[in-house]
Amino acid sequence: MRRARAALARAVAEVSGRALGPYQSAVVRIGFAGTWLFFLLREFPHRAELYGPDGPWSQELAQRLLDSNGAFTVLTWSGSALWFETVYAVAVLASAGLLLGWRTRATSVVFMIGVLSLQNRSVFMGDGGDNVIHLVAIYLVLTRCAQVWSLDARRARGRGSATAGAAGPVLWGVLGVVFAYGAATGRFSPGWLAAFAAVWVVCGLWWLVDRREPEGEGRAVLDVLANLLHNAGMLVITAEVCLIYATAGWYKIQGSRWQDGTALYYPLGLDYFTPWPGLSALLAGSGTLVMLLSYGTVAVQVAFPFTLFNRRIKNVLLVLMMLEHAGIAVLLGLPFFSLAMIAADAVFLPTGFLVWTGARAAALRAAALRVVRRPERSPAGPSPAPPPPETGLRPDAALERGTG
């Protein structure tokens, strides 16, 4: 009993004492925000047909569906083109802000609102990748995904707090006005109204405590709550990825085309899924290669959830799955689906690899800055003196401090 209690106490202290996987959560944040941002920019010329007033899915049909399923979108608040353009522009800006980790608590909420609003406005425009973005956009609100590799982490190192500056209160003030308008006009269902109210109140309380008593007991209590929510969010993302691969693999096993190893042959012959017809024809012409890829896809997807406790095997299968999605992006012309799945897979990347990658990127950035700042050599004068040594933190030390 003593050992069990000690183990339980250590587990509780680990889960509540710090946000686990800060590098993995940062990669997930960057991956999903970047994927959605690139999608919105790519479809910018077609935005009105996809999600706006020019689409085949009319405002009336969208409202009838929302009344039946209780989904959330702000695009049905008004049918004007100006309102749609505003929401689309805010979704683009929120994606860029979340990608950079700028005022992440606020931008993660706006990012979620943008994703839900656009996707729930036209439910027939999405695919599997959009469903993953839809879910992860909600989970990211719960996480502390800007502890590293973000402008918030940089502000915390330079100014002592990630909430420093006036931009945060302004953003939350604007969000408060929007939430108040939605509540007063009955735009929110009771569940969404309670969720948005809780987020707004808790984040306002966090800002107040962080400004008044950053080292007090109130801040410690909020840190514990934030760590618990973060770790729960990361656990849900992990379970979601495992569930996606497990169900995909087991459903494939039941299909006759996957059983005889010919499943990949058929999409390679469809014009819609052949951006490179010559490459697709070359691959489809090899029956052995099609069979190996078909069986290998099923084997990797079914086996992956069972390898999480074996680090080496898990890492090998993780690389294979990322390569599989890269192949889907190139061969089948589904880049955003593949980017979304690769971003979801990143939750399993080893911490050591991410720290090394971040340190190398910081070193390359520092070297590039030194080259840019080096004065040009005069053709007639003496060589300039070398620049003084930098007084800031080393890149790896800065990353270590950024983990909080």
Coordinates of C-alpha atoms in Angstrom, one line a residue:
M1 CA 0.0 0.0 0.0
R2 CA 2.8 2.4 0.8
R3 CA 4.4 1.8 -2.6
A4 CA 1.1 2.2 -4.4
R5 CA 0.4 5.5 -2.5
A6 CA 3.9 6.8 -3.3
A7 CA 3.5 5.9 -7.0
L8 CA 0.1 7.6 -7.1
A9 CA 1.5 10.7 -5.4
R10 CA 4.3 10.9 -7.9
A11 CA 1.9 10.5 -10.8
V12 CA -0.4 13.2 -9.4
A13 CA 2.6 15.5 -8.9
E14 CA 3.9 14.8 -12.4
V15 CA 0.5 15.5 -14.0
S16 CA -0.4 18.6 -12.0
G17 CA 3.1 20.0 -11.6
R18 CA 4.0 20.7 -15.2
A19 CA 2.7 20.7 -18.7
L20 CA 3.9 17.5 -20.4
G21 CA 5.1 17.4 -23.9
P22 CA 5.7 21.1 -24.5
Y23 CA 7.6 20.5 -27.7
Q24 CA 5.1 18.0 -29.0
S25 CA 2.2 20.5 -28.3
A26 CA 4.1 23.2 -30.1
V27 CA 4.6 21.1 -33.2
V28 CA 0.9 20.2 -33.2
R29 CA 0.0 23.9 -32.9
I30 CA 2.3 24.9 -35.7
G31 CA 1.3 22.0 -37.9
F32 CA -2.5 22.4 -37.6
A33 CA -2.4 26.2 -37.7
G34 CA -0.1 26.1 -40.8
T35 CA -2.3 23.5 -42.5
W36 CA -5.5 25.5 -42.1
L37 CA -3.8 28.8 -43.0
F38 CA -2.4 27.3 -46.3
F39 CA -5.8 25.9 -47.1
L40 CA -7.6 29.2 -46.5
L41 CA -5.1 31.0 -48.7
R42 CA -5.2 28.4 -51.4
E43 CA -9.0 28.5 -51.6
F44 CA -9.2 32.3 -51.2
P45 CA -10.4 32.7 -54.8
H46 CA -13.2 30.1 -54.3
R47 CA -14.1 31.1 -50.7
A48 CA -17.6 32.3 -51.5
E49 CA -18.5 29.1 -53.4
L50 CA -17.1 26.9 -50.6
Y51 CA -18.4 28.5 -47.5
G52 CA -20.1 31.8 -48.5
P53 CA -23.3 33.1 -50.0
D54 CA -22.4 31.8 -53.5
G55 CA -22.3 28.2 -52.5
P56 CA -24.9 25.5 -53.4
W57 CA -25.5 24.9 -49.6
S58 CA -27.7 27.9 -48.9
Q59 CA -28.0 29.9 -45.7
E60 CA -31.5 28.4 -45.1
L61 CA -30.3 24.8 -45.5
A62 CA -27.3 25.5 -43.2
Q63 CA -29.6 27.0 -40.5
R64 CA -32.0 24.0 -40.7
L65 CA -29.1 21.6 -40.2
L66 CA -27.7 23.6 -37.3
D67 CA -31.0 23.7 -35.6
S68 CA -31.1 19.9 -35.7
N69 CA -27.5 19.0 -34.7
G70 CA -26.6 21.9 -32.4
A71 CA -23.3 22.7 -34.2
F72 CA -21.7 26.1 -33.9
T73 CA -21.0 28.7 -36.6
V74 CA -21.0 32.5 -36.6
L75 CA -21.6 32.7 -40.4
T76 CA -25.4 32.2 -39.9
W77 CA -25.5 35.3 -37.7
S78 CA -25.8 37.3 -40.9
G79 CA -26.2 36.5 -44.6
S80 CA -24.3 39.6 -45.9
A81 CA -21.2 39.2 -48.0
L82 CA -19.4 41.7 -45.7
W83 CA -19.9 39.5 -42.6
F84 CA -18.6 36.4 -44.5
E85 CA -15.5 38.3 -45.7
T86 CA -14.9 39.5 -42.2
V87 CA -15.1 36.1 -40.7
Y88 CA -12.9 34.6 -43.4
A89 CA -10.2 37.3 -42.9
V90 CA -10.3 36.8 -39.1
A91 CA -9.9 33.1 -39.6
V92 CA -6.8 33.7 -41.7
L93 CA -5.3 36.2 -39.2
A94 CA -6.0 33.8 -36.3
S95 CA -4.3 30.9 -38.1
A96 CA -1.2 33.1 -38.6
G97 CA -1.3 34.2 -35.0
L98 CA -1.5 30.7 -33.7
L99 CA 1.2 29.5 -36.1
L100 CA 3.5 32.1 -34.6
G101 CA 2.3 31.6 -31.0
W102 CA 1.2 35.2 -30.6
R103 CA -1.3 35.7 -27.7
T104 CA -2.0 32.0 -28.0
R105 CA -4.8 31.8 -25.4
A106 CA -6.8 34.3 -27.4
T107 CA -5.8 33.3 -30.9
S108 CA -6.5 29.6 -30.1
V109 CA -10.1 30.5 -29.3
V110 CA -10.5 32.6 -32.4
F111 CA -8.8 29.8 -34.4
M112 CA -11.4 27.3 -33.1
I113 CA -14.2 29.7 -33.9
G114 CA -12.9 30.2 -37.4
V115 CA -12.6 26.5 -38.1
L116 CA -16.0 25.6 -36.6
S117 CA -17.7 28.5 -38.4
L118 CA -16.4 27.7 -41.9
Q119 CA -16.7 23.9 -41.7
N120 CA -20.1 23.8 -40.0
R121 CA -21.4 26.3 -42.6
S122 CA -20.8 23.9 -45.4
V123 CA -20.6 20.4 -44.0
F124 CA -20.2 18.6 -47.3
M125 CA -17.0 20.4 -48.3
G126 CA -14.7 18.6 -45.9
D127 CA -12.8 15.3 -45.8
G128 CA -11.0 13.3 -43.2
G129 CA -8.3 15.9 -42.8
D130 CA -10.9 18.6 -42.1
N131 CA -12.5 16.4 -39.4
V132 CA -9.1 16.1 -37.7
I133 CA -8.6 19.8 -37.8
H134 CA -12.1 20.3 -36.5
L135 CA -11.4 18.2 -33.4
V136 CA -7.9 19.4 -32.7
A137 CA -8.9 23.0 -33.0
I138 CA -11.1 22.4 -29.9
Y139 CA -8.4 20.5 -28.0
L140 CA -5.7 23.2 -28.6
V141 CA -7.8 25.6 -26.5
L142 CA -7.1 23.4 -23.5
T143 CA -3.4 23.1 -24.0
R144 CA -0.4 25.3 -23.1
C145 CA 1.0 24.9 -26.6
A146 CA 3.1 28.1 -26.7
Q147 CA 5.6 27.3 -24.0
V148 CA 8.3 26.9 -26.6
W149 CA 8.8 28.0 -30.2
S150 CA 6.4 30.9 -29.9
L151 CA 6.3 34.7 -29.6
D152 CA 4.7 34.2 -26.3
A153 CA 7.7 32.3 -25.0
R154 CA 10.0 35.0 -26.3
R155 CA 7.9 37.7 -24.6
A156 CA 8.0 35.7 -21.3
R157 CA 11.8 35.5 -21.5
G158 CA 12.3 39.1 -22.4
R159 CA 9.6 40.8 -20.3
G160 CA 9.0 38.3 -17.5
S161 CA 5.4 37.4 -18.5
A162 CA 3.6 36.1 -21.6
T163 CA 0.7 38.4 -20.7
A164 CA 2.8 41.6 -20.8
G165 CA 1.5 44.4 -23.1
A166 CA -1.9 45.7 -24.0
A167 CA -2.7 43.5 -26.9
G168 CA -4.0 40.6 -24.7
P169 CA -6.7 42.7 -22.9
V170 CA -7.8 44.3 -26.1
L171 CA -8.3 40.9 -27.8
W172 CA -10.2 39.5 -24.9
G173 CA -12.2 42.7 -24.7
V174 CA -13.3 42.3 -28.3
L175 CA -14.1 38.6 -27.7
G176 CA -16.1 39.6 -24.7
V177 CA -18.2 42.0 -26.8
V178 CA -18.8 39.3 -29.4
F179 CA -19.8 36.7 -26.8
A180 CA -22.1 39.2 -25.1
Y181 CA -23.8 40.0 -28.4
G182 CA -24.2 36.3 -29.2
A183 CA -25.7 35.7 -25.8
A184 CA -28.0 38.6 -25.9
T185 CA -29.4 37.7 -29.3
G186 CA -29.7 34.0 -28.6
R187 CA -27.1 33.0 -31.1
F188 CA -25.4 30.4 -28.8
S189 CA -26.8 27.1 -27.6
P190 CA -26.7 26.7 -23.8
G191 CA -23.7 24.4 -24.1
W192 CA -21.6 26.7 -26.3
L193 CA -22.6 29.7 -24.2
A194 CA -21.4 28.0 -21.0
A195 CA -18.1 27.0 -22.7
F196 CA -17.3 30.4 -24.1
A197 CA -18.3 32.1 -20.8
A198 CA -16.0 29.8 -18.8
V199 CA -13.1 30.4 -21.2
W200 CA -13.5 34.1 -21.0
V201 CA -13.8 34.3 -17.2
V202 CA -10.9 31.9 -16.5
C203 CA -8.6 33.7 -19.0
G204 CA -9.6 37.1 -17.5
L205 CA -8.9 35.7 -14.0
W206 CA -5.5 34.4 -15.2
W207 CA -4.5 37.8 -16.6
L208 CA -5.5 39.6 -13.4
V209 CA -3.7 37.1 -11.1
D210 CA -0.6 37.1 -13.4
R211 CA -0.4 40.9 -13.2
R212 CA -1.2 41.3 -9.4
E213 CA 0.5 38.3 -7.8
P214 CA 2.6 36.3 -10.3
E215 CA 4.3 34.4 -7.4
G216 CA 1.3 34.0 -5.2
E217 CA -0.9 31.1 -4.2
G218 CA -3.6 32.1 -6.7
R219 CA -1.2 31.8 -9.6
A220 CA 0.0 28.4 -8.3
V221 CA -3.6 27.2 -8.3
L222 CA -4.2 28.4 -11.8
D223 CA -0.9 26.8 -12.9
V224 CA -2.1 23.4 -11.6
L225 CA -5.5 23.8 -13.3
A226 CA -3.8 24.8 -16.6
N227 CA -1.4 21.8 -16.4
L228 CA -4.2 19.4 -15.8
L229 CA -6.2 20.8 -18.7
H230 CA -3.1 20.7 -20.9
N231 CA -2.2 17.2 -20.1
A232 CA -5.8 16.1 -20.5
G233 CA -5.9 17.8 -23.9
M234 CA -2.7 16.1 -25.0
L235 CA -4.0 12.7 -23.8
V236 CA -7.2 13.2 -25.9
I237 CA -5.2 14.2 -29.0
T238 CA -3.0 11.1 -28.5
A239 CA -6.1 8.8 -28.1
E240 CA -7.7 10.4 -31.1
V241 CA -4.8 9.6 -33.3
C242 CA -4.7 6.0 -32.1
L243 CA -8.4 5.7 -32.7
I244 CA -8.1 7.0 -36.2
Y245 CA -5.4 4.5 -37.2
A246 CA -7.0 1.6 -35.3
T247 CA -10.4 2.1 -36.9
A248 CA -9.0 2.8 -40.4
G249 CA -6.9 -0.4 -40.2
W250 CA -9.6 -2.7 -38.9
Y251 CA -12.1 -1.4 -41.5
K252 CA -9.6 -2.0 -44.2
I253 CA -9.2 -5.6 -43.1
Q254 CA -12.9 -6.2 -43.8
G255 CA -12.7 -5.0 -47.4
S256 CA -12.1 -7.5 -50.1
R257 CA -9.8 -5.2 -52.1
W258 CA -7.5 -4.8 -49.1
Q259 CA -7.6 -8.5 -48.5
D260 CA -6.4 -9.4 -52.0
G261 CA -3.9 -6.5 -52.0
T262 CA -5.4 -4.5 -54.9
A263 CA -7.0 -1.6 -53.1
L264 CA -4.4 1.0 -54.0
Y265 CA -4.7 0.1 -57.7
Y266 CA -8.1 1.7 -58.2
P267 CA -7.6 5.3 -57.0
L268 CA -4.5 5.5 -59.1
G269 CA -6.7 5.2 -62.2
L270 CA -9.1 7.9 -61.3
D271 CA -8.6 11.3 -62.9
Y272 CA -9.6 13.1 -59.7
F273 CA -6.8 11.4 -57.7
T274 CA -4.0 11.5 -60.3
P275 CA -2.2 14.9 -60.3
W276 CA 0.8 13.1 -61.9
P277 CA -0.7 10.6 -64.4
G278 CA 2.6 9.2 -65.5
L279 CA 3.8 8.5 -61.9
S280 CA 0.4 7.0 -61.0
A281 CA 0.5 4.7 -64.1
L282 CA 4.0 3.6 -63.3
L283 CA 3.1 2.6 -59.8
A284 CA -0.2 1.0 -60.8
G285 CA 1.7 -1.1 -63.5
S286 CA 3.6 -3.0 -60.8
G287 CA 1.3 -5.5 -59.1
T288 CA 3.9 -6.5 -56.6
L289 CA 4.5 -2.9 -55.4
V290 CA 0.7 -2.3 -55.2
M291 CA 0.3 -5.4 -53.1
L292 CA 3.1 -4.6 -50.8
L293 CA 1.9 -1.0 -50.2
S294 CA -1.7 -2.2 -49.6
Y295 CA -0.7 -4.8 -47.1
G296 CA 1.9 -2.6 -45.5
T297 CA -0.7 0.2 -45.0
V298 CA -3.0 -2.1 -43.2
A299 CA -0.3 -3.6 -41.1
V300 CA 1.1 -0.3 -40.0
Q301 CA -2.2 1.2 -39.1
V302 CA -3.4 -1.8 -37.1
A303 CA -0.1 -2.3 -35.3
F304 CA 0.7 1.3 -34.4
P305 CA -1.5 1.7 -31.3
F306 CA 0.0 -1.5 -29.8
T307 CA 3.6 -0.2 -30.2
L308 CA 3.3 3.0 -28.1
F309 CA 5.2 1.3 -25.2
N310 CA 8.1 0.2 -27.3
R311 CA 9.9 3.4 -28.3
R312 CA 12.0 2.0 -31.1
I313 CA 9.2 0.2 -32.9
K314 CA 6.9 3.1 -32.4
N315 CA 9.4 5.5 -34.0
V316 CA 9.9 3.2 -37.0
L317 CA 6.2 2.9 -37.6
L318 CA 5.8 6.7 -37.1
V319 CA 8.3 7.4 -39.8
L320 CA 6.5 4.9 -42.1
M321 CA 3.1 6.6 -41.5
M322 CA 4.5 10.0 -42.2
L323 CA 6.0 8.7 -45.4
E324 CA 2.7 7.1 -46.3
H325 CA 0.9 10.5 -45.9
A326 CA 3.6 12.2 -47.9
G327 CA 3.0 9.6 -50.7
I328 CA -0.8 10.3 -50.5
A329 CA -0.1 14.0 -50.9
V330 CA 1.9 13.5 -54.0
L331 CA 0.2 10.5 -55.7
L332 CA -3.4 11.2 -54.8
G333 CA -3.3 15.0 -54.7
L334 CA -4.5 15.4 -51.1
P335 CA -1.9 17.7 -49.5
F336 CA -4.0 19.2 -46.8
F337 CA -5.3 15.8 -45.6
S338 CA -1.7 14.6 -45.5
L339 CA -0.5 17.7 -43.7
A340 CA -3.2 17.4 -41.1
M341 CA -2.4 13.7 -40.4
I342 CA 1.4 14.4 -40.2
A343 CA 0.7 17.2 -37.7
A344 CA -1.4 14.8 -35.7
D345 CA 1.4 12.2 -35.8
A346 CA 3.8 14.8 -34.5
V347 CA 2.3 14.3 -31.0
F348 CA 4.4 11.0 -30.9
L349 CA 7.7 12.5 -32.0
P350 CA 10.5 11.9 -29.4
T351 CA 11.4 14.9 -27.3
G352 CA 15.1 14.5 -27.9
F353 CA 14.7 14.7 -31.6
L354 CA 12.5 17.9 -31.3
V355 CA 15.0 19.6 -28.9
W356 CA 17.9 18.8 -31.3
T357 CA 15.9 20.1 -34.3
G358 CA 15.0 23.3 -32.4
A359 CA 18.6 23.8 -31.3
R360 CA 19.9 23.3 -34.9
A361 CA 17.3 25.7 -36.3
A362 CA 18.2 28.3 -33.7
A363 CA 21.9 27.9 -34.5
L364 CA 21.2 28.3 -38.2
R365 CA 19.1 31.4 -37.6
A366 CA 21.8 32.9 -35.4
A367 CA 24.5 32.2 -38.1
A368 CA 22.3 33.8 -40.7
L369 CA 21.8 36.9 -38.6
R370 CA 25.5 37.2 -38.0
V371 CA 26.1 37.1 -41.8
V372 CA 23.4 39.7 -42.4
R373 CA 24.7 42.1 -39.8
R374 CA 28.4 41.7 -40.8
P375 CA 29.6 45.0 -42.4
E376 CA 30.6 44.9 -46.0
R377 CA 34.3 44.9 -46.6
S378 CA 35.7 48.1 -48.2
P379 CA 37.7 47.4 -51.4
A380 CA 40.4 49.9 -50.4
G381 CA 40.3 50.0 -46.6
P382 CA 41.4 47.4 -44.0
S383 CA 39.2 44.5 -43.0
P384 CA 36.6 45.4 -40.5
A385 CA 36.9 44.2 -36.9
P386 CA 34.9 41.1 -36.0
P387 CA 31.5 41.8 -34.4
P388 CA 31.4 41.7 -30.6
P389 CA 30.3 38.4 -29.0
E390 CA 26.6 38.1 -28.5
T391 CA 25.4 38.6 -24.9
G392 CA 22.1 36.7 -25.2
L393 CA 21.4 33.1 -24.2
R394 CA 22.7 30.3 -26.3
P395 CA 19.9 28.8 -28.5
D396 CA 19.8 25.5 -26.6
A397 CA 19.7 27.4 -23.3
A398 CA 16.9 29.6 -24.5
L399 CA 14.9 26.5 -25.5
E400 CA 15.5 24.9 -22.1
R401 CA 14.2 28.1 -20.4
G402 CA 11.3 28.2 -22.7
T403 CA 10.0 24.9 -21.4
G404 CA 8.9 26.7 -18.2

